[in-house]
């Protein structure tokens, strides 16, 4: 794993830098493998990044968009990560509908939905059961509590290491989420973190010793590149470095 930490003076510069990195990764992935598989983060931080990507002229037919987690709500629900990304980006570009791979949220049992998505990943990446997909880029955020994707502190999702997709839980509400095992297969994981409310969690995530089950973002140690892109407020006490 190559870990790179960049603290940018403002959210605007954080988004600008994130865009530049993503465009490079998309270009390299397509050059090397003919396509780019990117998994999106939800929440609010990445929205301006998605808006910025929508303004780019890219080979959209070679870009496949997945989600790293999803609230268990209808695609039209205001909390839907899918809806946010479609409105900010995907509805604005000529990407084929078949290149957009949302997490299913219509099954009565979220565990069934997680299995359906796992099967979709196995099919897309042409894998056999037990193999894990290797995404070109996985975008992530962190919560004030140190969660990432829908891997929340002290939840059962953190105990699932033999699957690609599982069911997360926030305050008893189900979510579909990549497992940390899947995330760690990625060629590039990018955390986008902004705001002083994330400072305390970052201190624990970057601490030499802390409990992963309390700060689940600590589980993210990908085989490829790990980029932490922080704005000045969030990254005040995090040393900028690459390792
Ligand atoms: C979600 C996200 C979640 C998010 C963090 C940060 O579904 O909410 O995937 O992991 O990245 O909670 O959210 P903000 O960017 O809104 O602070």
Coordinates of N, CA and C and ligand atoms in Angstrom, one line a residue:
X1 N 0.8 -1.2 0.0 CA 0.0 0.0 0.0 C 0.9 1.2 0.0
X2 N 0.5 2.2 -0.9 CA 1.2 3.5 -0.9 C 0.2 4.5 -0.3
X3 N 0.5 5.1 0.8 CA -0.4 6.1 1.4 C 0.0 7.5 1.2
X4 N -0.9 8.3 0.6 CA -0.6 9.7 0.3 C -1.6 10.6 1.1
X5 N -1.1 11.6 1.8 CA -1.9 12.5 2.6 C -1.7 13.9 2.0
X6 N -2.8 14.5 1.5 CA -2.7 15.9 1.1 C -3.7 16.7 1.8
X7 N -3.3 17.8 2.4 CA -4.2 18.8 3.0 C -4.3 20.0 2.1
X8 N -5.5 20.3 1.6 CA -5.7 21.4 0.7 C -6.3 22.6 1.5
X9 N -5.9 23.8 1.1 CA -6.4 25.0 1.9 C -7.9 25.2 2.0
X10 N -8.6 24.7 0.9 CA -10.0 25.0 0.9 C -10.7 23.8 0.3
X11 N -12.1 23.7 0.4 CA -12.9 22.7 -0.2 C -12.8 22.7 -1.7
X12 N -12.7 24.0 -2.2 CA -12.6 24.1 -3.7 C -11.4 23.5 -4.2
X13 N -10.3 23.7 -3.5 CA -9.0 23.1 -4.0 C -8.9 21.6 -3.7
X14 N -9.6 21.2 -2.7 CA -9.7 19.7 -2.4 C -10.5 19.1 -3.6
X15 N -11.6 19.7 -4.0 CA -12.3 19.1 -5.1 C -11.5 19.1 -6.4
X16 N -10.8 20.3 -6.7 CA -10.0 20.4 -7.9 C -8.9 19.3 -7.9
X17 N -8.3 19.1 -6.8 CA -7.2 18.1 -6.7 C -7.7 16.7 -6.9
X18 N -8.9 16.4 -6.2 CA -9.5 15.1 -6.3 C -9.9 14.8 -7.8
X19 N -10.4 15.8 -8.5 CA -10.8 15.7 -9.9 C -9.6 15.3 -10.7
X20 N -8.5 16.0 -10.5 CA -7.3 15.7 -11.3 C -6.8 14.3 -11.1
X21 N -6.8 13.8 -9.8 CA -6.4 12.5 -9.5 C -7.4 11.5 -10.2
X22 N -8.7 11.7 -10.1 CA -9.6 10.8 -10.7 C -9.5 10.7 -12.2
X23 N -9.3 11.9 -12.8 CA -9.2 11.9 -14.3 C -7.9 11.1 -14.7
X24 N -6.9 11.2 -13.9 CA -5.7 10.4 -14.2 C -5.9 8.9 -14.1
X25 N -6.6 8.6 -13.0 CA -6.9 7.1 -12.8 C -7.9 6.6 -13.8
X26 N -8.8 7.4 -14.3 CA -9.7 6.9 -15.3 C -8.9 6.7 -16.6
X27 N -8.1 7.6 -16.9 CA -7.3 7.5 -18.2 C -6.4 6.3 -18.1
X28 N -5.7 6.1 -17.0 CA -4.7 5.0 -16.9 C -5.5 3.7 -16.9
X29 N -6.7 3.6 -16.2 CA -7.4 2.3 -16.2 C -7.9 2.0 -17.6
X30 N -8.4 2.9 -18.3 CA -8.9 2.7 -19.7 C -7.7 2.3 -20.6
X31 N -6.6 2.9 -20.4 CA -5.4 2.6 -21.3 C -4.9 1.2 -21.0
X32 N -5.0 0.8 -19.7 CA -4.4 -0.5 -19.3 C -5.4 -1.7 -19.5
X33 N -6.7 -1.4 -19.3 CA -7.7 -2.5 -19.3 C -8.9 -2.3 -20.1
X34 N -9.0 -1.1 -20.8 CA -10.1 -0.9 -21.7 C -11.3 -0.3 -21.1
X35 N -11.3 -0.2 -19.7 CA -12.4 0.4 -19.0 C -12.0 0.8 -17.6
X36 N -12.9 1.6 -17.0 CA -12.6 2.1 -15.6 C -13.8 1.7 -14.8
X37 N -13.6 1.0 -13.7 CA -14.7 0.7 -12.7 C -14.4 1.5 -11.5
X38 N -15.4 2.4 -11.2 CA -15.3 3.4 -10.1 C -16.5 3.2 -9.2
X39 N -16.2 3.2 -7.9 CA -17.3 3.1 -6.9 C -17.4 4.4 -6.1
X40 N -18.6 4.9 -6.0 CA -18.9 6.2 -5.5 C -19.2 6.2 -4.0
X41 N -18.8 7.3 -3.4 CA -19.2 7.5 -2.0 C -20.5 8.3 -2.0
X42 N -21.2 8.2 -0.9 CA -22.4 9.0 -0.7 C -22.2 10.1 0.2
X43 N -23.2 10.6 0.9 CA -23.0 11.8 1.7 C -23.0 13.0 0.9
X44 N -22.5 14.1 1.5 CA -22.5 15.4 0.9 C -21.2 15.9 0.3
X45 N -20.1 15.4 0.9 CA -18.8 15.9 0.5 C -18.5 15.7 -1.0
X46 N -18.8 14.5 -1.5 CA -18.4 14.3 -2.9 C -19.3 15.0 -4.0
X47 N -20.4 15.6 -3.5 CA -21.3 16.2 -4.5 C -20.7 17.2 -5.5
X48 N -19.9 18.2 -5.0 CA -19.2 19.1 -5.9 C -18.2 18.4 -6.8
X49 N -17.6 17.3 -6.3 CA -16.7 16.6 -7.2 C -17.5 15.9 -8.3
X50 N -18.7 15.3 -8.0 CA -19.5 14.7 -9.1 C -19.9 15.8 -10.1
X51 N -20.2 17.0 -9.6 CA -20.6 18.1 -10.5 C -19.5 18.4 -11.4
X52 N -18.2 18.4 -10.8 CA -17.1 18.8 -11.6 C -16.8 17.7 -12.7
X53 N -16.9 16.4 -12.3 CA -16.7 15.3 -13.3 C -17.7 15.5 -14.4
X54 N -18.9 15.9 -14.1 CA -20.0 15.9 -15.1 C -19.6 17.0 -16.2
X55 N -18.7 17.9 -15.9 CA -18.4 18.9 -16.9 C -17.2 18.4 -17.8
X56 N -16.7 17.2 -17.5 CA -15.6 16.7 -18.3 C -16.0 16.0 -19.6
X57 N -15.2 16.0 -20.6 CA -15.5 15.2 -21.8 C -14.7 13.9 -21.7
X58 N -15.4 12.8 -21.4 CA -14.7 11.6 -21.1 C -15.3 10.5 -22.0
X59 N -14.6 9.4 -22.2 CA -15.2 8.2 -22.9 C -16.2 7.5 -22.1
X60 N -17.3 8.0 -22.0 CA -18.3 7.6 -21.0 C -18.7 6.1 -21.2
X61 N -18.6 5.6 -22.4 CA -19.0 4.2 -22.7 C -18.0 3.3 -22.0
X62 N -16.8 3.8 -21.6 CA -15.8 2.9 -21.0 C -15.7 3.1 -19.5
X63 N -16.6 3.9 -19.0 CA -16.6 4.1 -17.5 C -17.8 3.5 -16.9
X64 N -17.6 2.6 -15.9 CA -18.7 1.9 -15.2 C -18.7 2.4 -13.7
X65 N -19.9 2.8 -13.3 CA -20.1 3.5 -12.1 C -20.9 2.6 -11.1
X66 N -20.3 2.3 -10.0 CA -20.9 1.5 -8.9 C -21.0 2.4 -7.7
X67 N -21.6 1.8 -6.6 CA -21.6 2.6 -5.3 C -21.0 1.7 -4.3
X68 N -20.3 2.4 -3.4 CA -19.6 1.7 -2.2 C -20.6 1.4 -1.1
X69 N -21.7 2.2 -1.1 CA -22.7 1.9 -0.1 C -24.0 2.7 -0.5
X70 N -25.1 2.2 0.1 CA -26.4 2.9 -0.2 C -27.3 2.7 1.0
X71 N -28.0 3.8 1.2 CA -29.1 3.8 2.2 C -30.2 2.9 1.7
X72 N -30.9 2.2 2.6 CA -31.9 1.2 2.1 C -33.2 1.9 1.9
X73 N -33.2 2.8 0.9 CA -34.4 3.6 0.5 C -34.6 3.5 -1.0
X74 N -35.8 3.9 -1.4 CA -36.0 3.9 -2.9 C -35.1 4.9 -3.6
X75 N -34.8 4.6 -4.9 CA -33.9 5.4 -5.6 C -34.3 6.8 -5.8
X76 N -35.6 7.1 -5.5 CA -36.1 8.4 -5.6 C -36.1 9.2 -4.3
X77 N -35.7 8.4 -3.2 CA -35.8 9.0 -1.9 C -34.7 10.1 -1.7
X78 N -34.9 11.2 -1.1 CA -33.9 12.2 -0.9 C -32.6 11.8 -0.3
X79 N -32.7 10.7 0.5 CA -31.5 10.2 1.2 C -30.6 9.3 0.3
X80 N -31.1 9.0 -0.9 CA -30.5 8.0 -1.8 C -29.1 8.5 -2.3
X81 N -28.1 7.7 -2.1 CA -26.8 8.1 -2.7 C -26.8 8.0 -4.2
X82 N -27.6 7.1 -4.7 CA -27.8 7.0 -6.2 C -28.4 8.2 -6.7
X83 N -29.4 8.7 -6.1 CA -30.1 9.9 -6.6 C -29.2 11.1 -6.6
X84 N -28.4 11.3 -5.5 CA -27.4 12.4 -5.4 C -26.5 12.4 -6.6
X85 N -25.9 11.2 -6.9 CA -24.9 11.1 -8.0 C -25.5 11.3 -9.3
X86 N -26.8 10.8 -9.5 CA -27.4 11.0 -10.8 C -27.7 12.5 -11.0
X87 N -28.2 13.1 -10.0 CA -28.6 14.6 -10.2 C -27.3 15.4 -10.4
X88 N -26.2 15.1 -9.6 CA -25.0 15.9 -9.7 C -24.2 15.6 -10.9
X89 N -24.3 14.4 -11.5 CA -23.4 14.0 -12.5 C -24.0 13.1 -13.6
X90 N -24.5 12.0 -13.2 CA -24.8 10.9 -14.2 C -26.0 11.3 -15.2
X91 N -26.9 12.2 -14.7 CA -28.0 12.6 -15.6 C -27.5 13.7 -16.6
X92 N -26.3 14.1 -16.4 CA -25.8 15.3 -17.2 C -24.8 14.8 -18.3
X93 N -24.5 13.5 -18.3 CA -23.5 13.1 -19.3 C -24.1 11.9 -20.1
X94 N -23.5 11.6 -21.3 CA -24.1 10.5 -22.1 C -23.5 9.2 -21.8
X95 N -23.6 8.8 -20.5 CA -23.1 7.5 -20.1 C -24.2 6.5 -20.3
X96 N -23.8 5.4 -20.9 CA -24.9 4.3 -21.2 C -25.5 3.9 -19.9
X97 N -26.8 3.7 -19.9 CA -27.6 3.3 -18.7 C -27.0 2.0 -18.1
X98 N -26.5 1.1 -19.0 CA -26.0 -0.2 -18.6 C -24.6 0.0 -17.9
X99 N -24.0 1.2 -18.0 CA -22.8 1.4 -17.3 C -23.0 1.9 -15.8
X100 N -24.2 2.1 -15.5 CA -24.5 2.6 -14.1 C -25.1 1.4 -13.3
X101 N -24.4 1.1 -12.2 CA -24.7 -0.1 -11.5 C -25.2 0.2 -10.0
X102 N -26.4 0.7 -9.9 CA -26.8 1.0 -8.5 C -27.0 -0.2 -7.6
X103 N -26.9 0.0 -6.3 CA -27.2 -1.1 -5.4 C -28.7 -1.2 -5.3
X104 N -29.2 -2.5 -5.3 CA -30.6 -2.7 -5.2 C -31.1 -2.4 -3.8
X105 N -32.3 -1.7 -3.7 CA -32.9 -1.4 -2.4 C -34.4 -1.8 -2.4
X106 N -34.8 -2.6 -3.3 CA -36.3 -2.9 -3.4 C -36.6 -4.2 -2.7
X107 N -35.6 -5.1 -2.4 CA -35.9 -6.4 -1.8 C -36.4 -6.1 -0.4
X108 N -37.3 -6.9 0.1 CA -37.8 -6.7 1.5 C -36.6 -7.1 2.5
X109 N -35.8 -8.0 2.1 CA -34.7 -8.4 3.0 C -33.4 -7.8 2.4
X110 N -32.7 -6.8 3.1 CA -31.5 -6.2 2.6 C -30.4 -7.2 2.4
X111 N -30.4 -8.3 3.1 CA -29.4 -9.3 2.9 C -29.5 -9.9 1.5
X112 N -30.7 -10.1 1.0 CA -30.9 -10.5 -0.4 C -30.4 -9.5 -1.3
X113 N -30.6 -8.2 -1.1 CA -30.1 -7.2 -1.9 C -28.6 -7.2 -2.0
X114 N -28.0 -7.4 -0.8 CA -26.5 -7.4 -0.8 C -26.0 -8.6 -1.6
X115 N -26.7 -9.7 -1.6 CA -26.3 -10.9 -2.4 C -26.4 -10.6 -3.9
X116 N -27.6 -10.0 -4.2 CA -27.8 -9.6 -5.6 C -26.7 -8.7 -6.1
X117 N -26.3 -7.7 -5.3 CA -25.2 -6.8 -5.8 C -23.9 -7.6 -5.9
X118 N -23.6 -8.4 -5.0 CA -22.4 -9.2 -5.0 C -22.4 -10.1 -6.3
X119 N -23.5 -10.7 -6.6 CA -23.6 -11.4 -7.9 C -23.3 -10.5 -9.1
X120 N -23.9 -9.3 -9.0 CA -23.7 -8.4 -10.1 C -22.2 -8.1 -10.3
X121 N -21.5 -7.9 -9.2 CA -20.1 -7.6 -9.2 C -19.3 -8.8 -9.8
X122 N -19.7 -10.0 -9.3 CA -19.0 -11.2 -9.8 C -19.1 -11.3 -11.3
X123 N -20.4 -11.0 -11.8 CA -20.6 -11.1 -13.2 C -19.9 -10.1 -14.0
X124 N -19.9 -8.8 -13.5 CA -19.2 -7.8 -14.3 C -17.7 -8.0 -14.4
X125 N -17.2 -8.4 -13.2 CA -15.7 -8.6 -13.2 C -15.3 -10.0 -13.7
X126 N -16.3 -10.8 -14.1 CA -16.1 -12.2 -14.5 C -15.3 -13.0 -13.5
X127 N -15.8 -13.1 -12.3 CA -15.1 -13.8 -11.2 C -15.9 -15.0 -10.8
X128 N -15.3 -15.9 -10.1 CA -16.0 -17.1 -9.5 C -16.2 -16.8 -8.0
X129 N -17.2 -17.4 -7.5 CA -17.6 -17.2 -6.0 C -16.3 -17.3 -5.2
X130 N -16.2 -16.3 -4.3 CA -15.0 -16.3 -3.4 C -13.9 -15.3 -3.9
X131 N -13.9 -15.1 -5.2 CA -13.0 -14.1 -5.7 C -13.5 -12.7 -5.4
X132 N -12.6 -11.7 -5.3 CA -13.1 -10.4 -5.0 C -12.7 -9.4 -6.1
X133 N -13.7 -8.6 -6.5 CA -13.4 -7.6 -7.6 C -12.3 -6.6 -7.2
X134 N -11.6 -6.1 -8.2 CA -10.5 -5.1 -8.0 C -11.0 -3.9 -8.7
X135 N -11.5 -2.9 -7.9 CA -12.0 -1.6 -8.5 C -10.8 -0.7 -8.9
X136 N -10.9 0.0 -9.9 CA -9.9 1.0 -10.3 C -9.8 2.2 -9.3
X137 N -11.0 2.6 -8.9 CA -11.1 3.7 -7.9 C -12.3 3.5 -7.0
X138 N -12.0 3.6 -5.7 CA -13.2 3.6 -4.8 C -13.1 4.9 -4.0
X139 N -14.1 5.7 -4.1 CA -14.2 7.0 -3.3 C -14.9 6.7 -2.0
X140 N -14.4 7.3 -1.0 CA -14.9 7.2 0.4 C -14.9 8.5 1.1
X141 N -15.8 8.6 2.1 CA -15.8 9.7 3.0 C -15.7 9.1 4.4
X142 N -15.6 9.9 5.4 CA -15.7 9.4 6.8 C -16.8 10.2 7.5
X143 N -17.4 9.5 8.5 CA -18.3 10.3 9.4 C -17.6 10.8 10.6
X144 N -18.3 11.7 11.3 CA -17.7 12.2 12.5 C -17.3 11.1 13.5
X145 N -17.9 9.9 13.4 CA -17.7 8.8 14.3 C -16.6 7.9 13.7
X146 N -16.0 8.3 12.6 CA -15.0 7.4 12.0 C -15.4 6.3 11.1
X147 N -16.7 6.3 10.8 CA -17.2 5.2 9.9 C -16.8 5.6 8.4
X148 N -16.8 4.6 7.6 CA -16.7 4.9 6.1 C -17.6 3.9 5.4
X149 N -18.0 4.3 4.2 CA -19.0 3.6 3.5 C -20.2 3.5 4.4
X150 N -20.7 2.2 4.6 CA -21.7 2.1 5.7 C -21.2 1.0 6.7
X151 N -19.9 1.2 6.9 CA -19.2 0.4 8.0 C -19.1 1.2 9.2
X152 N -20.2 1.0 10.1 CA -20.3 1.9 11.3 C -19.7 1.2 12.5
X153 N -19.3 2.0 13.4 CA -18.6 1.4 14.6 C -19.4 0.3 15.3
X154 N -18.7 -0.8 15.6 CA -19.3 -1.9 16.4 C -20.5 -2.5 15.8
X155 N -20.5 -2.6 14.5 CA -21.7 -3.2 13.8 C -21.2 -4.5 13.2
X156 N -22.2 -5.4 12.9 CA -21.9 -6.7 12.4 C -21.1 -6.7 11.0
X157 N -21.3 -5.6 10.3 CA -20.7 -5.5 9.0 C -19.2 -5.5 9.1
X158 N -18.7 -5.1 10.2 CA -17.2 -5.1 10.4 C -16.6 -6.5 10.6
X159 N -17.5 -7.5 10.9 CA -17.1 -8.9 11.1 C -17.1 -9.7 9.8
X160 N -17.6 -9.1 8.7 CA -17.8 -9.8 7.5 C -16.5 -9.5 6.6
X161 N -15.7 -10.6 6.5 CA -14.5 -10.4 5.7 C -14.4 -11.4 4.5
X162 N -15.4 -12.3 4.4 CA -15.3 -13.3 3.4 C -16.3 -13.0 2.2
X163 N -16.9 -11.8 2.2 CA -17.8 -11.4 1.2 C -17.4 -10.0 0.6
X164 N -18.0 -9.7 -0.5 CA -17.7 -8.4 -1.1 C -18.7 -7.3 -0.7
X165 N -19.9 -7.8 -0.4 CA -21.0 -6.8 -0.1 C -21.8 -7.4 1.1
X166 N -22.2 -6.5 2.0 CA -22.9 -7.0 3.2 C -23.9 -5.9 3.6
X167 N -24.6 -6.1 4.7 CA -25.6 -5.2 5.2 C -25.0 -4.4 6.3
X168 N -25.0 -3.1 6.2 CA -24.6 -2.2 7.3 C -25.8 -1.8 8.1
X169 N -25.5 -1.1 9.1 CA -26.6 -0.6 10.0 C -26.2 0.7 10.6
X170 N -27.1 1.8 10.4 CA -26.9 3.0 11.1 C -28.1 3.3 11.9
X171 N -27.9 3.4 13.2 CA -29.1 3.6 14.1 C -30.2 2.7 13.8
X172 N -29.9 1.4 13.5 CA -30.9 0.4 13.3 C -31.5 0.4 11.9
X173 N -31.1 1.4 11.1 CA -31.5 1.5 9.7 C -30.6 0.7 8.8
X174 N -31.1 -0.2 8.0 CA -30.2 -1.0 7.1 C -29.6 -0.2 6.0
X175 N -28.4 -0.6 5.6 CA -27.7 -0.1 4.5 C -27.0 -1.2 3.7
X176 N -26.7 -1.0 2.4 CA -25.9 -2.0 1.7 C -24.5 -1.4 1.6
X177 N -23.5 -2.2 1.9 CA -22.1 -1.6 1.9 C -21.1 -2.6 1.3
X178 N -20.1 -2.1 0.7 CA -18.9 -2.9 0.4 C -18.3 -3.3 1.8
X179 N -17.7 -4.5 1.8 CA -17.0 -4.8 3.0 C -15.6 -4.2 2.9
X180 N -14.9 -4.1 4.1 CA -13.6 -3.5 4.0 C -12.6 -4.4 3.2
X181 N -13.0 -5.7 3.2 CA -12.1 -6.7 2.4 C -12.2 -6.3 1.0
X182 N -13.4 -6.0 0.5 CA -13.5 -5.6 -0.9 C -12.8 -4.3 -1.2
X183 N -13.0 -3.3 -0.3 CA -12.4 -2.0 -0.5 C -10.9 -2.2 -0.6
X184 N -10.4 -3.1 0.2 CA -8.9 -3.2 0.3 C -8.3 -3.9 -0.9
X185 N -9.1 -4.4 -1.8 CA -8.6 -5.0 -3.1 C -8.3 -3.9 -4.1
X186 N -8.8 -2.7 -3.9 CA -8.8 -1.7 -4.9 C -7.4 -1.2 -5.3
X187 N -7.3 -0.8 -6.6 CA -6.0 -0.2 -7.1 C -5.8 1.2 -6.5
X188 N -6.9 1.9 -6.2 CA -6.8 3.2 -5.6 C -8.1 3.5 -4.8
X189 N -7.8 3.9 -3.5 CA -8.9 4.3 -2.6 C -8.7 5.8 -2.3
X190 N -9.7 6.6 -2.5 CA -9.6 8.0 -2.2 C -10.6 8.4 -1.2
X191 N -10.0 8.9 0.0 CA -10.9 9.5 1.0 C -11.0 11.0 0.8
X192 N -12.2 11.5 0.7 CA -12.4 13.0 0.6 C -13.0 13.4 1.9
X193 N -12.3 14.2 2.7 CA -12.7 14.6 4.0 C -12.6 16.1 4.2
X194 N -13.7 16.7 4.6 CA -13.8 18.2 4.8 C -14.5 18.5 6.0
X195 N -14.1 19.6 6.7 CA -14.8 20.1 7.8 C -14.2 19.7 9.1
X196 N -14.3 20.7 10.1 CA -13.6 20.5 11.4 C -14.3 19.4 12.2
X197 N -15.5 19.0 11.8 CA -16.2 18.0 12.6 C -15.6 16.6 12.4
X198 N -14.7 16.5 11.4 CA -14.0 15.2 11.1 C -12.7 15.1 11.8
X199 N -12.2 16.2 12.4 CA -10.9 16.3 13.0 C -10.6 15.2 14.0
X200 N -11.5 15.1 14.9 CA -11.3 14.1 16.0 C -11.2 12.7 15.5
X201 N -12.1 12.4 14.6 CA -12.1 11.0 14.0 C -10.8 10.8 13.3
X202 N -10.4 11.8 12.5 CA -9.1 11.6 11.8 C -7.9 11.4 12.7
X203 N -7.9 12.1 13.8 CA -6.8 11.9 14.8 C -6.8 10.4 15.2
X204 N -7.9 9.8 15.4 CA -8.0 8.4 15.8 C -7.6 7.4 14.7
X205 N -8.1 7.8 13.5 CA -7.8 7.0 12.3 C -6.3 7.0 12.0
X206 N -5.7 8.1 12.2 CA -4.2 8.2 11.9 C -3.4 7.8 13.1
X207 N -4.0 7.6 14.3 CA -3.2 7.3 15.5 C -2.5 5.9 15.3
X208 N -1.3 5.8 15.8 CA -0.6 4.5 15.7 C -1.4 3.4 16.3
X209 N -2.0 3.7 17.4 CA -2.8 2.6 18.0 C -4.2 3.2 18.3
X210 N -5.2 2.5 17.9 CA -6.6 2.8 18.2 C -7.5 1.6 17.8
X211 N -8.7 1.6 18.2 CA -9.5 0.4 18.0 C -10.2 0.5 16.6
X212 N -10.0 -0.4 15.8 CA -10.6 -0.4 14.4 C -12.1 -0.5 14.5
X213 N -12.6 -1.2 15.5 CA -14.1 -1.4 15.6 C -14.8 -0.1 16.0
X214 N -14.0 0.7 16.7 CA -14.5 2.0 17.1 C -14.4 3.0 16.0
X215 N -13.3 2.9 15.2 CA -13.0 3.8 14.1 C -12.8 3.0 12.8
X216 N -13.9 2.5 12.2 CA -13.8 1.5 11.1 C -13.0 2.0 9.9
X217 N -12.8 3.3 9.7 CA -12.0 3.7 8.6 C -10.5 3.1 8.7
X218 N -10.2 2.7 9.9 CA -8.8 2.2 10.1 C -8.6 0.8 9.4
X219 N -9.8 0.2 9.1 CA -9.7 -1.1 8.4 C -9.2 -0.9 7.0
X220 N -9.4 0.3 6.5 CA -9.1 0.5 5.0 C -7.6 0.7 4.8
X221 N -7.0 -0.4 4.3 CA -5.5 -0.5 4.1 C -5.4 -1.2 2.7
X222 N -5.7 -0.5 1.6 CA -5.8 -1.1 0.3 C -4.5 -1.6 -0.2
X223 N -4.5 -2.6 -1.1 CA -3.3 -3.1 -1.7 C -2.7 -2.1 -2.6
X224 N -3.5 -1.2 -3.2 CA -3.0 -0.2 -4.1 C -2.7 1.1 -3.4
X225 N -3.1 2.2 -4.1 CA -2.8 3.5 -3.5 C -3.9 4.0 -2.6
X226 N -3.5 4.5 -1.4 CA -4.5 5.1 -0.5 C -4.3 6.6 -0.4
X227 N -5.2 7.4 -0.9 CA -5.1 8.8 -1.0 C -6.1 9.4 0.1
X228 N -5.5 10.2 1.0 CA -6.3 11.0 1.9 C -6.3 12.4 1.5
X229 N -7.4 12.9 1.0 CA -7.5 14.3 0.5 C -8.4 15.1 1.5
X230 N -7.7 16.0 2.3 CA -8.4 16.7 3.4 C -8.4 18.2 3.1
X231 N -9.4 18.8 3.6 CA -9.4 20.3 3.6 C -8.7 20.7 4.9
X232 N -8.4 22.0 4.9 CA -7.6 22.6 6.0 C -8.3 22.4 7.4
X233 N -9.6 22.4 7.4 CA -10.3 22.3 8.7 C -10.2 20.8 9.2
X234 N -10.4 19.9 8.3 CA -10.3 18.5 8.8 C -8.9 18.0 9.0
X235 N -8.0 18.6 8.3 CA -6.6 18.0 8.3 C -5.6 18.8 9.2
X236 N -6.2 19.6 10.0 CA -5.3 20.5 10.8 C -4.2 19.8 11.6
X237 N -4.5 18.6 12.1 CA -3.5 17.9 12.9 C -3.0 16.6 12.3
X238 N -3.3 16.5 11.0 CA -2.8 15.3 10.3 C -1.6 15.6 9.5
X239 N -0.5 14.9 9.7 CA 0.7 15.3 9.0 C 0.6 14.9 7.5
X240 N 0.8 15.9 6.6 CA 0.8 15.6 5.2 C 2.1 14.8 4.8
X241 N 1.8 13.7 4.2 CA 3.0 12.8 3.9 C 2.6 11.8 2.9
X242 N 3.6 11.2 2.3 CA 3.3 10.0 1.6 C 4.2 8.9 2.1
X243 N 3.7 7.7 2.1 CA 4.5 6.6 2.7 C 4.4 5.3 1.8
Ligands
LIG1 C1 -23.1 7.7 3.2 C2 -21.7 7.7 2.9 C3 -20.9 7.9 4.2 C4 -20.3 9.2 4.0 C5 -19.9 9.8 5.3 C6 -19.5 11.3 5.2 O1 -23.9 6.8 2.7 O2 -23.5 8.6 4.0 O3 -21.2 6.7 2.1 O4 -19.9 6.9 4.5 O5 -19.2 9.2 3.1 O6 -20.9 9.7 6.3 O7 -20.6 12.0 4.8 P1 -20.5 13.6 4.5 O8 -19.7 13.7 3.2 O9 -21.9 14.0 4.3 O10 -19.8 14.2 5.7

